[in-house]
XYZ file of C-alpha atoms in Angstrom:
485
model
C 26.259 58.698 -3.880
C 23.910 57.022 -6.353
C 20.186 57.901 -6.345
C 17.446 55.575 -5.192
C 16.261 52.809 -7.460
C 13.076 53.845 -9.185
C 9.868 51.844 -9.032
C 8.624 50.899 -12.515
C 5.430 52.583 -13.819
C 3.240 49.636 -14.853
C -0.223 50.255 -13.319
C -2.878 51.570 -15.716
C -6.267 53.214 -15.113
C -8.323 50.029 -14.921
C -5.884 48.346 -12.558
C -5.588 51.486 -10.389
C -9.376 51.791 -10.142
C -9.668 48.073 -9.367
C -7.048 48.399 -6.621
C -8.977 51.300 -5.066
C -12.359 49.574 -5.274
C -11.047 46.272 -3.917
C -9.521 48.080 -0.960
C -12.685 50.146 -0.382
C -15.217 47.317 -0.410
C -13.461 44.366 1.138
C -15.250 43.083 4.213
C -16.286 46.584 5.318
C -19.970 46.874 4.336
C -20.659 43.229 5.117
C -19.737 43.741 8.783
C -20.650 47.416 9.251
C -24.205 47.463 7.868
C -25.513 46.351 11.298
C -23.237 48.935 12.969
C -24.623 51.671 10.728
C -28.199 50.634 11.522
C -27.364 50.695 15.223
C -25.806 54.174 14.928
C -28.952 55.672 13.380
C -31.469 53.395 15.085
C -33.296 52.259 11.972
C -33.347 52.093 8.153
C -32.490 55.783 7.956
C -28.955 54.398 8.116
C -28.732 55.130 4.377
C -27.956 58.708 5.452
C -24.611 57.472 6.769
C -23.618 55.926 3.444
C -24.499 59.111 1.544
C -22.661 61.314 4.035
C -19.620 59.039 3.875
C -19.637 59.218 0.077
C -19.775 63.027 0.100
C -16.827 63.229 2.503
C -14.882 60.657 0.487
C -15.535 62.551 -2.753
C -14.481 66.008 -1.521
C -11.468 64.514 0.246
C -10.742 62.472 -2.876
C -10.453 65.699 -4.887
C -7.699 66.776 -2.501
C -5.912 63.493 -3.108
C -6.470 63.895 -6.859
C -4.783 67.307 -7.057
C -1.882 66.342 -4.826
C -1.410 62.907 -6.397
C -1.416 64.219 -9.966
C 1.087 66.964 -9.143
C 3.320 64.882 -6.827
C 3.145 61.282 -8.118
C 5.570 59.461 -5.850
C 5.640 56.354 -3.685
C 4.087 57.107 -0.313
C 1.152 59.411 -1.066
C 0.599 61.670 1.947
C 4.264 61.443 2.912
C 5.251 63.145 -0.359
C 2.577 65.827 -0.038
C 3.472 66.781 3.538
C 7.193 66.703 2.799
C 6.789 69.146 -0.088
C 4.315 71.482 1.624
C 5.710 71.813 5.150
C 9.470 71.699 4.549
C 9.716 75.505 4.557
C 8.815 76.066 8.227
C 9.025 72.754 10.112
C 11.610 70.823 8.135
C 10.828 67.118 8.155
C 8.506 67.065 11.144
C 5.208 66.588 9.295
C 6.326 63.781 6.947
C 8.014 62.045 9.885
C 4.791 62.215 11.919
C 2.801 60.815 9.030
C 5.122 57.849 8.512
C 5.209 57.299 12.291
C 1.419 57.140 12.374
C 0.876 55.359 9.059
C 3.030 52.472 10.170
C 0.324 51.936 12.792
C -3.037 52.990 11.371
C -2.725 51.486 7.881
C -2.043 47.911 9.046
C -4.569 48.273 11.879
C -7.224 49.109 9.305
C -6.197 45.901 7.568
C -6.509 44.054 10.863
C -10.190 44.987 11.011
C -10.517 43.309 7.619
C -8.908 40.150 8.955
C -11.271 40.218 11.920
C -14.262 40.608 9.619
C -13.048 37.734 7.458
C -12.866 35.412 10.462
C -16.265 36.659 11.621
C -17.871 35.649 8.303
C -15.978 32.376 8.273
C -17.944 31.579 11.419
C -21.044 31.196 9.228
C -19.372 28.335 7.346
C -17.607 27.010 10.431
C -20.012 27.596 13.333
C -17.995 25.435 15.746
C -14.820 27.475 15.235
C -13.224 28.276 18.589
C -11.512 31.532 19.497
C -8.090 29.911 19.234
C -8.873 28.434 15.832
C -10.082 31.839 14.654
C -6.818 33.377 15.821
C -4.811 30.853 13.819
C -6.927 31.437 10.704
C -6.377 35.192 10.940
C -2.609 34.837 11.285
C -2.570 32.421 8.337
C -4.442 34.980 6.226
C -1.835 37.665 6.965
C 1.004 35.277 6.097
C -0.716 34.346 2.826
C -1.128 38.012 1.870
C 2.550 38.758 2.498
C 3.593 35.749 0.421
C 1.329 36.809 -2.473
C 2.794 40.315 -2.387
C 6.312 38.867 -2.591
C 6.472 39.446 -6.363
C 6.700 42.080 -9.098
C 4.012 44.744 -9.213
C 2.813 43.852 -12.733
C 1.917 40.378 -11.486
C 0.150 41.972 -8.527
C -1.910 44.115 -10.909
C -3.203 40.992 -12.642
C -4.036 39.307 -9.323
C -5.880 42.441 -8.204
C -8.077 42.489 -11.302
C -9.097 38.869 -10.606
C -9.922 39.730 -6.990
C -11.816 42.839 -8.124
C -13.957 40.622 -10.366
C -14.752 38.304 -7.452
C -15.636 41.350 -5.329
C -18.098 42.541 -7.985
C -19.667 39.066 -8.148
C -20.032 38.792 -4.360
C -21.638 42.190 -3.823
C -23.720 41.720 -6.962
C -25.056 38.417 -5.635
C -26.113 40.042 -2.349
C -27.778 42.948 -4.151
C -29.540 40.666 -6.632
C -30.776 38.328 -3.900
C -32.034 41.294 -1.885
C -34.079 42.797 -4.691
C -35.623 39.498 -5.751
C -37.318 39.340 -2.334
C -37.502 43.065 -1.647
C -40.144 44.508 0.687
C -40.322 48.311 0.398
C -42.080 48.643 3.754
C -39.049 47.189 5.535
C -36.566 49.427 3.737
C -38.413 52.728 3.658
C -40.534 52.756 6.820
C -38.504 54.906 9.147
C -39.197 55.094 12.884
C -41.134 58.090 14.114
C -38.886 61.109 14.701
C -36.047 59.336 12.843
C -34.645 62.641 11.588
C -34.921 65.390 14.187
C -32.209 67.865 13.276
C -32.721 69.831 16.479
C -32.131 66.813 18.679
C -28.648 66.010 19.961
C -29.107 62.256 19.629
C -29.538 62.581 15.868
C -26.220 64.377 15.473
C -24.484 61.882 17.728
C -25.847 59.077 15.542
C -24.894 61.036 12.427
C -21.304 61.481 13.635
C -21.066 57.768 14.463
C -22.564 56.870 11.094
C -20.231 59.248 9.258
C -17.256 57.637 11.002
C -18.431 54.163 9.992
C -19.226 55.379 6.486
C -15.843 56.967 5.814
C -14.173 53.856 7.215
C -16.011 51.818 4.580
C -14.928 54.226 1.829
C -11.282 54.289 2.929
C -9.113 52.962 0.139
C -10.163 55.455 -2.541
C -6.619 56.817 -2.162
C -4.682 53.526 -2.480
C -3.531 54.309 -6.031
C -1.976 57.554 -4.727
C 0.281 55.527 -2.439
C 1.415 53.729 -5.589
C 1.967 56.998 -7.464
C 5.517 56.071 -8.475
C 4.226 52.898 -10.150
C 1.226 54.385 -12.012
C 1.374 55.045 -15.743
C 0.673 58.657 -16.747
C -0.222 59.631 -13.138
C -1.488 63.092 -14.068
C -4.389 61.443 -15.870
C -4.753 58.073 -14.127
C -4.630 59.056 -10.441
C -7.523 61.584 -10.399
C -9.734 59.340 -12.520
C -9.008 56.212 -10.503
C -10.000 58.012 -7.295
C -13.234 59.558 -8.577
C -14.322 56.447 -10.530
C -13.766 54.247 -7.485
C -15.740 56.510 -5.116
C -18.727 56.870 -7.455
C -18.781 53.150 -8.232
C -18.537 52.058 -4.616
C -21.150 54.603 -3.514
C -23.648 52.979 -5.895
C -22.715 49.522 -4.583
C -23.122 50.541 -0.931
C -26.481 52.242 -1.406
C -27.895 49.316 -3.351
C -26.571 46.856 -0.784
C -27.844 48.785 2.254
C -31.306 49.381 0.788
C -31.519 45.811 -0.492
C -30.540 44.290 2.855
C -33.050 46.492 4.681
C -35.742 45.301 2.287
C -35.192 41.666 3.289
C -34.061 41.732 6.921
C -35.857 43.426 9.786
C -33.504 46.102 11.010
C -34.193 45.095 14.616
C -32.592 41.694 13.887
C -29.306 43.444 13.113
C -29.221 44.790 16.658
C -29.684 41.363 18.260
C -26.242 39.836 19.020
C -27.824 36.356 19.022
C -29.217 36.769 15.497
C -27.096 35.745 12.498
C -27.984 39.063 10.834
C -25.890 40.952 13.399
C -22.739 38.944 12.600
C -23.128 37.841 8.958
C -25.883 39.978 7.491
C -25.089 39.123 3.864
C -25.166 35.397 4.621
C -28.510 35.889 6.409
C -29.944 37.634 3.348
C -28.811 34.861 0.988
C -30.130 32.169 3.300
C -33.518 33.900 3.494
C -33.831 34.470 -0.252
C -32.003 31.593 -1.938
C -31.366 28.961 0.713
C -28.462 27.681 2.755
C -26.411 26.438 -0.205
C -26.424 29.769 -2.016
C -25.598 31.543 1.241
C -22.555 29.331 1.746
C -21.301 29.935 -1.812
C -21.648 33.711 -1.582
C -20.107 33.712 1.895
C -17.080 32.062 0.304
C -16.932 34.870 -2.267
C -17.197 37.437 0.524
C -14.200 35.826 2.209
C -12.213 36.235 -1.019
C -13.369 39.856 -1.232
C -12.140 40.454 2.314
C -8.832 38.860 1.421
C -8.543 41.172 -1.613
C -9.054 44.214 0.586
C -6.267 43.145 2.949
C -4.085 42.356 -0.057
C -4.455 45.770 -1.725
C -4.203 47.619 1.604
C -0.843 46.096 2.453
C 0.260 46.574 -1.154
C -0.254 50.334 -0.934
C 0.708 50.721 2.710
C 4.044 48.967 2.332
C 5.128 51.759 -0.055
C 4.582 54.538 2.512
C 7.983 54.331 4.290
C 9.840 53.687 1.033
C 10.454 57.299 -0.067
C 10.760 58.439 3.545
C 13.719 56.133 4.025
C 15.432 57.506 0.908
C 14.894 61.037 2.221
C 16.340 60.059 5.625
C 13.022 60.729 7.328
C 12.636 57.124 8.426
C 14.843 54.132 9.063
C 17.068 53.712 6.019
C 16.506 49.972 5.794
C 12.911 50.661 4.722
C 14.256 52.135 1.474
C 15.657 48.853 0.167
C 13.949 47.060 -2.718
C 13.934 43.317 -3.216
C 16.904 42.603 -5.544
C 14.805 40.527 -7.941
C 11.139 41.534 -7.580
C 11.653 45.254 -6.862
C 9.267 45.851 -3.959
C 9.923 47.415 -0.501
C 10.792 44.395 1.631
C 10.882 45.761 5.180
C 7.774 47.906 4.748
C 5.769 44.858 3.689
C 7.077 42.695 6.521
C 6.617 45.354 9.213
C 3.052 46.135 8.209
C 2.259 42.446 8.028
C 3.414 42.010 11.617
C 1.371 44.993 12.852
C -1.687 43.729 10.956
C -1.427 40.378 12.709
C -0.966 42.068 16.089
C -3.925 44.370 15.519
C -6.106 41.420 14.583
C -5.252 39.605 17.811
C -5.912 42.789 19.793
C -9.328 43.203 18.169
C -10.178 39.594 18.962
C -9.368 39.868 22.638
C -9.964 43.509 23.532
C -12.348 43.871 26.466
C -15.286 46.092 25.498
C -18.957 46.120 26.332
C -21.658 44.867 23.986
C -22.546 48.496 23.302
C -19.009 49.115 22.010
C -17.870 46.157 19.869
C -14.117 45.911 19.222
C -14.596 46.794 15.547
C -16.405 50.029 16.391
C -13.752 51.018 18.916
C -10.910 50.284 16.505
C -12.582 52.306 13.745
C -12.903 55.291 16.069
C -9.301 55.057 17.297
C -7.934 54.714 13.787
C -9.921 57.563 12.289
C -9.077 60.036 15.054
C -5.347 59.471 14.590
C -5.701 59.637 10.815
C -7.659 62.902 10.957
C -4.794 64.770 12.636
C -1.808 63.595 10.620
C -3.438 62.980 7.251
C -6.848 64.581 6.645
C -6.295 68.007 8.217
C -2.639 68.097 7.163
C -3.428 67.372 3.495
C -6.091 70.065 3.364
C -3.452 72.501 4.601
C -0.919 71.062 2.126
C -3.104 71.920 -0.887
C -3.338 75.525 0.276
C 0.347 75.815 1.183
C 1.539 74.355 -2.125
C -0.677 76.663 -4.153
C 0.955 79.583 -2.380
C 4.537 78.254 -2.110
C 4.767 76.569 -5.506
C 2.281 78.349 -7.799
C 4.147 77.177 -10.906
C 4.091 73.505 -9.889
C 2.701 71.491 -12.840
C -0.826 70.464 -11.850
C -2.352 68.091 -14.418
C -5.502 68.181 -12.279
C -6.736 71.161 -10.274
C -9.449 70.764 -7.646
C -12.911 71.564 -9.007
C -14.491 74.626 -7.292
C -11.412 75.218 -5.122
C -11.448 75.784 -2.155
C -15.037 74.591 -1.536
C -14.241 70.809 -1.513
C -11.413 71.416 0.970
C -13.746 73.384 3.267
C -16.444 70.699 3.145
C -13.841 67.994 3.813
C -12.487 69.930 6.799
C -15.991 70.220 8.280
C -16.639 66.496 7.784
C -13.381 65.428 9.404
C -13.953 67.894 12.261
C -17.361 66.315 12.967
C -15.784 62.854 13.106
C -13.007 64.018 15.403
C -15.143 66.210 17.647
C -17.747 63.500 18.308
C -15.271 60.631 18.772
C -15.297 60.699 22.579
C -19.077 61.116 22.768
C -19.612 58.179 20.405
C -17.269 55.981 22.460
C -17.582 56.967 26.131
C -14.936 55.358 28.265
C -12.597 54.700 25.314
C -11.262 58.277 24.872
C -10.097 58.063 21.218
C -9.278 61.790 21.078
C -6.950 61.505 24.052
C -5.264 58.409 22.625
C -4.757 60.120 19.271
C -3.144 63.136 20.925
C -0.888 60.873 22.997
C 0.264 59.024 19.896
C 1.046 62.245 18.026
C 2.884 63.589 21.089
C 5.012 60.445 21.210
C 5.738 60.962 17.522
C 6.978 64.484 18.191
C 9.284 63.164 20.913
C 10.547 60.448 18.554
C 11.161 63.077 15.883
C 13.159 65.222 18.308
C 15.375 62.262 19.181
C 15.781 61.297 15.533
C 16.494 64.890 14.431
C 19.178 65.204 17.098
C 20.916 62.061 15.865
C 20.615 63.042 12.193
C 21.545 66.716 12.833
C 18.545 68.089 10.945
C 16.064 70.836 11.852
C 15.649 71.907 14.639
C 19.174 70.656 15.434
C 20.572 71.465 12.005
C 19.806 73.280 8.762
C 16.613 72.784 6.781
C 16.978 70.862 3.538
C 14.469 72.441 1.149
C 14.010 70.566 -2.136
C 11.213 71.252 -4.610
C 11.569 67.993 -6.517
C 8.367 68.173 -8.539
C 8.622 71.683 -9.969
C 10.486 70.402 -13.008
C 9.390 66.768 -13.416
C 10.385 64.479 -16.242
C 8.143 65.143 -19.269
C 6.683 61.619 -19.146
C 5.332 62.252 -15.650
C 3.219 65.272 -16.621
C 1.591 64.005 -19.796
C -2.193 64.368 -19.812
C -4.435 63.045 -22.559
């Protein structure tokens, strides 16, 4: 039996960092700044962005070590397969692919929803049905653009990254040309009362929103099989992207608060609550400038969806080759060499998630975007965040001689801090969204995944209905994969 066709390594450091940053920024901060202000109840919302950056950075160091040592297509799938094969066979990688096929495209669906939301500023008469059609058209356009070789995608991504920098730069520049320090730095009385439960509830909500906005710092790890010199490029692309985006978010949040009264962001009838960046541009530079920058924001949102589906479509690729997922997901396009079924499946789920977010019935206190963020993060915490923290520890013990071009700085402190951060997000999920029960839904989904695995394992005659297949594929990698400058 011939081995799987290999994905070509053609993505360099700049392109990998651009892919991460484009996925991280996207529409996220433009639609969640009002949500962050609402979570904290004032301009002290900057705490949420800082906390999110800290969690992203310590978690990013976990991704950096695992990605540099195990640079394959699929990211977390590879890491869980290698770490947990000794005791539970293929259960953990199966559960990750099962869940990733849902939460990755649903994260992209929030981007589509945000794009349509901002389009409403340029098209105020847009009906719900018209918005639905626009969102579906966006998903179709993304899939068509991804229907090509990865080196062409890298060039497209750099162009979109440039537009993203221009759009966020325009908002930041406009904010600071009409900046009022009193608006940005006058916090409500008792804004930070560490002994009060409401502060920690707001902090947990803000941390959840913050980490959602930083998600994407790991996109290059999903493309590990297509990254040049991954031992050097992957860790740097992750850290560079997090630090760069943290600076962007802080400048944007502080700048917006210095122009717009934070109370306006809580008013559903005020444009600042729906299109805060457009409101800032209109206040500072006029309607025409606001319309131009809103157009750039739409392109930025599109870039985020584009890079998210690019990375996500690779997740089931290696799993299919390892017979841990449907084998048809392991087929590459005969000419353009990309995973066909993974791209199509995630495109369909993205479109479905967008329609769900548009029509889900929630109260004004729990907007669909907030609910979706909570549901997505709680599922992700179980099968990705906690599992990867354990994977770092297990691999250091099980495979001590595994080539590690990058080793986590101050190990195990970043892993401990990351575990605490993710535990806060998970533990407060139900309290932040009463009546939605995200913890219960996440447990149900994982339980269904375990049942699906049992059925699949029985058919395939693998553990626990057959022998374990233990393969340490990365202990003796090809020399070109472990080169570090």
